Amino acid sequence: MKAIVARDYGPLDQLDYADWPEPEIGPKTVVIDAAMIGVNYPDGLLVQGLYQMKPETPFVPGMEVAGRVSAIGEGVTRFKVGDRVGSVSALGAYAEKVAADESAVMPLPHGLTDEDACALMCGFGTAHHALKQRGQLQPGETLCVLGASGATGVAAVQIGKAMGAKVIAVASTPEKQNVAKQAGADVVLGYDNLKDALKQATGGKGVDVAFDPVGGEGFDVLSRSMGWGGRLLVIGFASGTIPKLPVNLTLVKGYSVVGVFWGAFTAKEPKANADNMKELIGWYLESKIKPVIEGIYPLSEAPAILKRVLGRGATGKIVLKP
């Protein structure tokens, strides 16, 4: 089969579109013929050796896949050949066939497309966990989303609205701001004079929950714009800069800084994660949320697509097709 192979850690253009052994069918294993493969920001970090996890090389990157079951291993009881399914795993998704443990596979209902399923898994899964478990967002609260045109940012805007919040979206260009507006944001801002704009947008009360996948200067502004009892959610550092927090601000303003690591959450709290996915799919089927799919590209173009994602040149979700 064909796959994207990282033969060693290095620049994205060193990724190889090449033949790769088909996955072995072990006990409790489900083999999926990939219809759509999700692209995520951490994929590009991983292949460069810049992520928390460093698998042995060579390896096939990629976390999300949606498709049909083509084979099952001994002991698999929840799925049969031909079922439409989605799966999230640490590695292996950038390939024509993907093997996953049965526990990491979920059925896809009629009405949920393969590309939207990919978006719901990591991007919407991260945003949902962040706002629900970590941020404990409540109806009527004010949510500020940085990077609001990216895959997780769009998800946070839509989920925030589904949870009853007033959503302030922040994006860098008019095009990206329009994406955030179309996603349902109540207020859309740029990064210029952001502190003053947030003060005006919140009537001087500050932000209740902040969703920050960007870091850098944006985090610095948020750290000074939080309301009393607020929760500043640390999602990632797309700016390339890991910020430092003047902890006296948390004391004076009485807010919390909360880390969000969705991958660890799925491993440590699988039942809560499964409940989250059921809620997300329910919202999707009720048209309360709808992923923004920027485009579907051939699997062979993964290196160029990852460059664009890491360069913050993408809006919404990008999906690969074998």
CSV table of C-alpha atoms in Angstrom, one decimal:
chain,number,residue,atom,x,y,z
A,1,MET,CA,0.0,0.0,0.0
A,2,LYS,CA,1.0,3.7,-0.3
A,3,ALA,CA,1.7,5.8,2.8
A,4,ILE,CA,3.5,8.9,3.9
A,5,VAL,CA,6.7,7.7,5.6
A,6,ALA,CA,9.0,9.7,7.9
A,7,ARG,CA,12.3,7.9,7.5
A,8,ASP,CA,14.0,10.1,10.0
A,9,TYR,CA,13.2,13.3,11.9
A,10,GLY,CA,13.7,16.3,9.7
A,11,PRO,CA,12.1,19.0,7.4
A,12,LEU,CA,8.7,18.3,6.1
A,13,ASP,CA,9.9,18.0,2.5
A,14,GLN,CA,11.8,14.9,3.5
A,15,LEU,CA,8.6,13.0,4.0
A,16,ASP,CA,8.3,10.2,1.5
A,17,TYR,CA,5.2,9.0,-0.4
A,18,ALA,CA,6.1,5.4,-0.8
A,19,ASP,CA,5.2,1.7,-0.5
A,20,TRP,CA,4.7,0.6,3.1
A,21,PRO,CA,3.7,-2.9,4.5
A,22,GLU,CA,0.0,-3.4,5.0
A,23,PRO,CA,-1.0,-3.5,8.7
A,24,GLU,CA,-1.0,-6.8,10.5
A,25,ILE,CA,-4.2,-8.2,11.8
A,26,GLY,CA,-3.6,-8.9,15.5
A,27,PRO,CA,-6.1,-9.7,18.3
A,28,LYS,CA,-8.7,-7.0,18.9
A,29,THR,CA,-7.4,-5.2,15.8
A,30,VAL,CA,-9.6,-3.5,13.3
A,31,VAL,CA,-8.2,-2.7,9.8
A,32,ILE,CA,-9.7,0.3,8.1
A,33,ASP,CA,-9.6,1.1,4.4
A,34,ALA,CA,-9.1,4.8,4.6
A,35,ALA,CA,-11.6,7.0,2.8
A,36,MET,CA,-10.5,10.3,4.4
A,37,ILE,CA,-7.5,11.2,6.6
A,38,GLY,CA,-7.4,14.2,8.9
A,39,VAL,CA,-4.5,16.6,9.0
A,40,ASN,CA,-3.6,18.1,12.4
A,41,TYR,CA,-1.0,20.6,13.5
A,42,PRO,CA,0.8,18.1,15.8
A,43,ASP,CA,1.4,15.8,12.8
A,44,GLY,CA,3.9,18.4,11.4
A,45,LEU,CA,5.6,18.8,14.7
A,46,LEU,CA,5.9,15.0,15.2
A,47,VAL,CA,7.8,14.3,12.0
A,48,GLN,CA,10.3,17.1,12.8
A,49,GLY,CA,11.0,15.7,16.3
A,50,LEU,CA,9.3,18.7,17.9
A,51,TYR,CA,6.4,17.0,19.6
A,52,GLN,CA,6.2,15.4,23.1
A,53,MET,CA,6.2,11.9,21.6
A,54,LYS,CA,9.2,10.6,19.5
A,55,PRO,CA,8.5,7.2,18.0
A,56,GLU,CA,11.2,5.1,16.4
A,57,THR,CA,11.9,5.8,12.8
A,58,PRO,CA,10.8,5.0,10.2
A,59,PHE,CA,7.1,5.6,10.9
A,60,VAL,CA,3.8,6.7,9.3
A,61,PRO,CA,2.4,9.8,10.9
A,62,GLY,CA,-1.3,10.8,11.2
A,63,MET,CA,-3.9,10.4,13.9
A,64,GLU,CA,-7.4,10.4,12.2
A,65,VAL,CA,-9.0,8.2,9.7
A,66,ALA,CA,-12.5,7.5,8.5
A,67,GLY,CA,-13.4,4.6,6.2
A,68,ARG,CA,-14.7,1.1,6.1
A,69,VAL,CA,-13.6,-2.0,8.0
A,70,SER,CA,-11.8,-4.4,5.7
A,71,ALA,CA,-10.6,-7.0,8.3
A,72,ILE,CA,-11.0,-7.8,12.0
A,73,GLY,CA,-8.8,-9.7,14.3
A,74,GLU,CA,-9.6,-12.3,16.9
A,75,GLY,CA,-11.8,-11.1,19.7
A,76,VAL,CA,-13.3,-8.1,17.9
A,77,THR,CA,-17.0,-8.0,18.8
A,78,ARG,CA,-18.2,-4.4,18.1
A,79,PHE,CA,-17.5,-4.3,14.3
A,80,LYS,CA,-17.7,-6.4,11.2
A,81,VAL,CA,-16.3,-6.1,7.7
A,82,GLY,CA,-18.0,-3.3,5.8
A,83,ASP,CA,-18.9,-1.1,8.7
A,84,ARG,CA,-18.3,2.7,8.4
A,85,VAL,CA,-16.0,3.7,11.2
A,86,GLY,CA,-13.6,6.4,12.4
A,87,SER,CA,-10.5,6.0,14.5
A,88,VAL,CA,-7.9,8.1,16.4
A,89,SER,CA,-4.5,6.8,17.2
A,90,ALA,CA,-1.0,8.2,17.8
A,91,LEU,CA,0.4,7.1,14.4
A,92,GLY,CA,-0.3,5.4,11.2
A,93,ALA,CA,-3.2,7.3,9.6
A,94,TYR,CA,-1.4,8.7,6.6
A,95,ALA,CA,-1.9,5.5,4.7
A,96,GLU,CA,-4.3,3.6,2.5
A,97,LYS,CA,-5.0,1.1,5.3
A,98,VAL,CA,-4.9,1.7,9.0
A,99,ALA,CA,-4.9,-0.8,11.9
A,100,ALA,CA,-6.4,0.3,15.2
A,101,ASP,CA,-7.3,-1.3,18.5
A,102,GLU,CA,-11.0,-1.9,18.7
A,103,SER,CA,-11.2,0.4,21.7
A,104,ALA,CA,-10.0,3.3,19.5
A,105,VAL,CA,-12.6,2.8,16.8
A,106,MET,CA,-16.1,4.3,16.7
A,107,PRO,CA,-19.1,3.7,14.4
A,108,LEU,CA,-20.0,6.5,12.0
A,109,PRO,CA,-23.8,7.1,11.8
A,110,HIS,CA,-25.7,7.8,8.6
A,111,GLY,CA,-25.6,11.5,7.8
A,112,LEU,CA,-22.0,12.1,9.1
A,113,THR,CA,-19.6,12.4,6.2
A,114,ASP,CA,-16.1,10.9,6.3
A,115,GLU,CA,-14.4,14.3,6.1
A,116,ASP,CA,-16.6,15.8,8.8
A,117,ALA,CA,-15.9,12.7,11.0
A,118,CYS,CA,-12.2,13.4,10.7
A,119,ALA,CA,-12.8,17.0,11.8
A,120,LEU,CA,-14.9,15.9,14.8
A,121,MET,CA,-12.3,13.6,16.2
A,122,CYS,CA,-9.2,15.6,17.1
A,123,GLY,CA,-10.1,19.3,16.3
A,124,PHE,CA,-13.6,19.3,17.8
A,125,GLY,CA,-12.6,16.7,20.4
A,126,THR,CA,-9.9,19.0,21.7
A,127,ALA,CA,-12.1,22.0,21.7
A,128,HIS,CA,-14.9,20.2,23.4
A,129,HIS,CA,-12.8,18.7,26.1
A,130,ALA,CA,-11.1,22.1,26.7
A,131,LEU,CA,-14.4,24.0,27.1
A,132,LYS,CA,-16.4,21.3,28.9
A,133,GLN,CA,-14.0,19.5,31.3
A,134,ARG,CA,-11.2,22.0,31.6
A,135,GLY,CA,-12.9,25.3,31.2
A,136,GLN,CA,-16.3,24.3,32.6
A,137,LEU,CA,-17.9,26.9,30.3
A,138,GLN,CA,-21.4,28.0,31.4
A,139,PRO,CA,-24.3,29.4,29.5
A,140,GLY,CA,-24.1,33.2,29.3
A,141,GLU,CA,-20.3,33.4,29.9
A,142,THR,CA,-17.9,35.1,27.6
A,143,LEU,CA,-15.5,32.9,25.6
A,144,CYS,CA,-12.6,34.4,23.7
A,145,VAL,CA,-11.0,32.2,21.0
A,146,LEU,CA,-7.6,32.9,19.5
A,147,GLY,CA,-6.7,31.4,16.2
A,148,ALA,CA,-10.4,31.3,15.5
A,149,SER,CA,-10.2,30.4,11.8
A,150,GLY,CA,-8.0,27.2,12.3
A,151,ALA,CA,-9.4,23.7,12.8
A,152,THR,CA,-9.6,23.8,16.6
A,153,GLY,CA,-10.5,27.5,16.6
A,154,VAL,CA,-13.5,27.1,14.4
A,155,ALA,CA,-14.5,24.1,16.6
A,156,ALA,CA,-14.2,26.2,19.8
A,157,VAL,CA,-16.4,29.0,18.3
A,158,GLN,CA,-19.1,26.5,17.3
A,159,ILE,CA,-19.0,24.5,20.5
A,160,GLY,CA,-19.0,27.7,22.5
A,161,LYS,CA,-22.2,28.8,20.8
A,162,ALA,CA,-23.7,25.3,21.3
A,163,MET,CA,-22.9,25.6,25.0
A,164,GLY,CA,-24.7,29.0,25.3
A,165,ALA,CA,-21.7,31.3,25.5
A,166,LYS,CA,-21.1,34.7,24.0
A,167,VAL,CA,-18.1,34.1,21.6
A,168,ILE,CA,-15.4,36.6,20.8
A,169,ALA,CA,-13.3,35.3,17.9
A,170,VAL,CA,-9.8,36.6,17.2
A,171,ALA,CA,-8.1,36.1,13.8
A,172,SER,CA,-5.3,37.7,11.9
A,173,THR,CA,-6.7,38.7,8.5
A,174,PRO,CA,-10.0,39.8,7.1
A,175,GLU,CA,-10.4,36.5,5.3
A,176,LYS,CA,-9.8,34.5,8.5
A,177,GLN,CA,-12.0,36.8,10.5
A,178,ASN,CA,-14.8,36.1,8.0
A,179,VAL,CA,-14.3,32.4,8.5
A,180,ALA,CA,-14.8,32.9,12.3
A,181,LYS,CA,-17.9,35.1,11.7
A,182,GLN,CA,-19.4,32.4,9.4
A,183,ALA,CA,-18.7,29.9,12.2
A,184,GLY,CA,-21.1,31.8,14.5
A,185,ALA,CA,-18.9,34.2,16.5
A,186,ASP,CA,-20.8,37.1,18.1
A,187,VAL,CA,-17.8,39.5,17.9
A,188,VAL,CA,-14.8,39.2,15.6
A,189,LEU,CA,-11.5,41.0,16.3
A,190,GLY,CA,-8.0,41.2,15.0
A,191,TYR,CA,-4.8,41.1,17.0
A,192,ASP,CA,-4.1,44.9,16.8
A,193,ASN,CA,-5.0,46.7,20.0
A,194,LEU,CA,-6.5,43.4,21.2
A,195,LYS,CA,-6.4,44.3,24.9
A,196,ASP,CA,-8.5,47.5,24.5
A,197,ALA,CA,-10.8,45.7,22.1
A,198,LEU,CA,-11.5,42.9,24.6
A,199,LYS,CA,-12.1,45.4,27.4
A,200,GLN,CA,-14.7,47.1,25.2
A,201,ALA,CA,-16.3,43.8,24.0
A,202,THR,CA,-16.7,42.6,27.6
A,203,GLY,CA,-17.9,45.9,29.1
A,204,GLY,CA,-14.7,46.0,31.2
A,205,LYS,CA,-15.6,42.7,33.0
A,206,GLY,CA,-12.9,40.7,31.2
A,207,VAL,CA,-13.1,37.2,29.6
A,208,ASP,CA,-14.6,34.3,31.5
A,209,VAL,CA,-13.0,31.5,29.4
A,210,ALA,CA,-10.1,32.0,26.9
A,211,PHE,CA,-9.1,29.3,24.4
A,212,ASP,CA,-5.5,29.8,23.3
A,213,PRO,CA,-3.9,27.5,20.7
A,214,VAL,CA,-1.5,30.3,19.6
A,215,GLY,CA,0.6,31.4,22.6
A,216,GLY,CA,3.1,34.2,22.1
A,217,GLU,CA,1.8,37.8,22.3
A,218,GLY,CA,-1.8,36.6,22.2
A,219,PHE,CA,-1.4,34.8,25.5
A,220,ASP,CA,0.3,37.9,27.0
A,221,VAL,CA,-2.8,39.9,26.1
A,222,LEU,CA,-5.2,37.3,27.5
A,223,SER,CA,-3.3,37.1,30.7
A,224,ARG,CA,-4.2,40.7,31.3
A,225,SER,CA,-7.7,40.5,30.0
A,226,MET,CA,-9.2,37.7,32.1
A,227,GLY,CA,-12.2,38.3,34.3
A,228,TRP,CA,-12.6,37.4,38.0
A,229,GLY,CA,-12.8,33.6,38.3
A,230,GLY,CA,-11.8,33.2,34.6
A,231,ARG,CA,-10.1,30.1,33.1
A,232,LEU,CA,-7.3,30.7,30.6
A,233,LEU,CA,-7.0,27.4,28.6
A,234,VAL,CA,-3.5,26.6,27.2
A,235,ILE,CA,-4.1,24.5,24.0
A,236,GLY,CA,-0.8,25.0,22.0
A,237,PHE,CA,1.7,27.3,20.6
A,238,ALA,CA,1.0,27.8,16.9
A,239,SER,CA,2.9,31.1,17.0
A,240,GLY,CA,6.1,29.2,17.8
A,241,THR,CA,6.6,31.0,21.1
A,242,ILE,CA,5.9,29.5,24.5
A,243,PRO,CA,4.9,32.4,26.6
A,244,LYS,CA,5.8,33.1,30.2
A,245,LEU,CA,3.1,34.0,32.8
A,246,PRO,CA,3.5,36.7,35.4
A,247,VAL,CA,1.8,34.7,38.1
A,248,ASN,CA,0.9,37.9,40.1
A,249,LEU,CA,-1.8,38.5,37.4
A,250,THR,CA,-3.6,35.3,38.4
A,251,LEU,CA,-3.5,36.4,42.0
A,252,VAL,CA,-4.7,39.9,41.5
A,253,LYS,CA,-7.4,38.9,38.9
A,254,GLY,CA,-8.4,35.7,40.6
A,255,TYR,CA,-8.3,33.5,37.4
A,256,SER,CA,-6.9,30.0,36.6
A,257,VAL,CA,-4.5,28.9,33.9
A,258,VAL,CA,-5.5,25.4,32.8
A,259,GLY,CA,-3.5,23.0,30.6
A,260,VAL,CA,-5.4,21.0,27.9
A,261,PHE,CA,-3.9,17.8,26.5
A,262,TRP,CA,-6.6,16.0,24.7
A,263,GLY,CA,-4.4,13.0,23.8
A,264,ALA,CA,-3.7,12.2,27.4
A,265,PHE,CA,-7.4,12.8,28.3
A,266,THR,CA,-8.5,10.1,25.8
A,267,ALA,CA,-6.1,7.6,27.3
A,268,LYS,CA,-6.8,8.4,31.0
A,269,GLU,CA,-10.6,9.0,30.7
A,270,PRO,CA,-11.8,6.9,27.8
A,271,LYS,CA,-15.4,6.8,29.0
A,272,ALA,CA,-15.6,10.6,29.3
A,273,ASN,CA,-14.1,10.9,25.9
A,274,ALA,CA,-16.6,8.5,24.4
A,275,ASP,CA,-19.4,10.5,26.0
A,276,ASN,CA,-17.9,13.7,24.5
A,277,MET,CA,-17.9,12.2,21.0
A,278,LYS,CA,-21.5,11.1,21.4
A,279,GLU,CA,-22.5,14.6,22.4
A,280,LEU,CA,-20.5,16.1,19.4
A,281,ILE,CA,-22.1,13.7,16.9
A,282,GLY,CA,-25.5,14.5,18.4
A,283,TRP,CA,-24.9,18.3,17.9
A,284,TYR,CA,-23.7,17.6,14.4
A,285,LEU,CA,-26.8,15.7,13.5
A,286,GLU,CA,-28.9,18.5,15.0
A,287,SER,CA,-27.0,21.0,12.9
A,288,LYS,CA,-25.7,22.8,16.0
A,289,ILE,CA,-22.1,22.3,14.7
A,290,LYS,CA,-20.7,21.9,11.2
A,291,PRO,CA,-16.9,21.6,10.5
A,292,VAL,CA,-15.4,24.0,8.0
A,293,ILE,CA,-13.6,21.8,5.4
A,294,GLU,CA,-11.1,24.0,3.6
A,295,GLY,CA,-10.2,21.3,1.1
A,296,ILE,CA,-9.6,17.6,0.3
A,297,TYR,CA,-6.2,16.8,-1.2
A,298,PRO,CA,-4.4,13.7,-2.4
A,299,LEU,CA,-2.5,11.8,0.2
A,300,SER,CA,0.7,12.3,-1.8
A,301,GLU,CA,0.5,16.1,-1.1
A,302,ALA,CA,0.7,15.7,2.6
A,303,PRO,CA,4.2,17.3,3.0
A,304,ALA,CA,3.0,20.6,1.2
A,305,ILE,CA,-0.2,20.6,3.2
A,306,LEU,CA,1.6,20.2,6.5
A,307,LYS,CA,3.9,23.1,5.6
A,308,ARG,CA,0.8,25.3,5.1
A,309,VAL,CA,-0.8,24.1,8.3
A,310,LEU,CA,2.3,24.8,10.4
A,311,GLY,CA,2.7,28.2,8.7
A,312,ARG,CA,-0.8,29.1,9.9
A,313,GLY,CA,-1.9,29.4,6.2
A,314,ALA,CA,-4.9,27.1,6.5
A,315,THR,CA,-8.5,27.9,7.6
A,316,GLY,CA,-10.8,25.2,8.9
A,317,LYS,CA,-10.0,21.5,8.4
A,318,ILE,CA,-7.9,20.0,5.7
A,319,VAL,CA,-8.4,16.3,4.8
A,320,LEU,CA,-6.3,13.9,2.7
A,321,LYS,CA,-7.8,11.3,0.4
A,322,PRO,CA,-5.8,8.1,-0.6
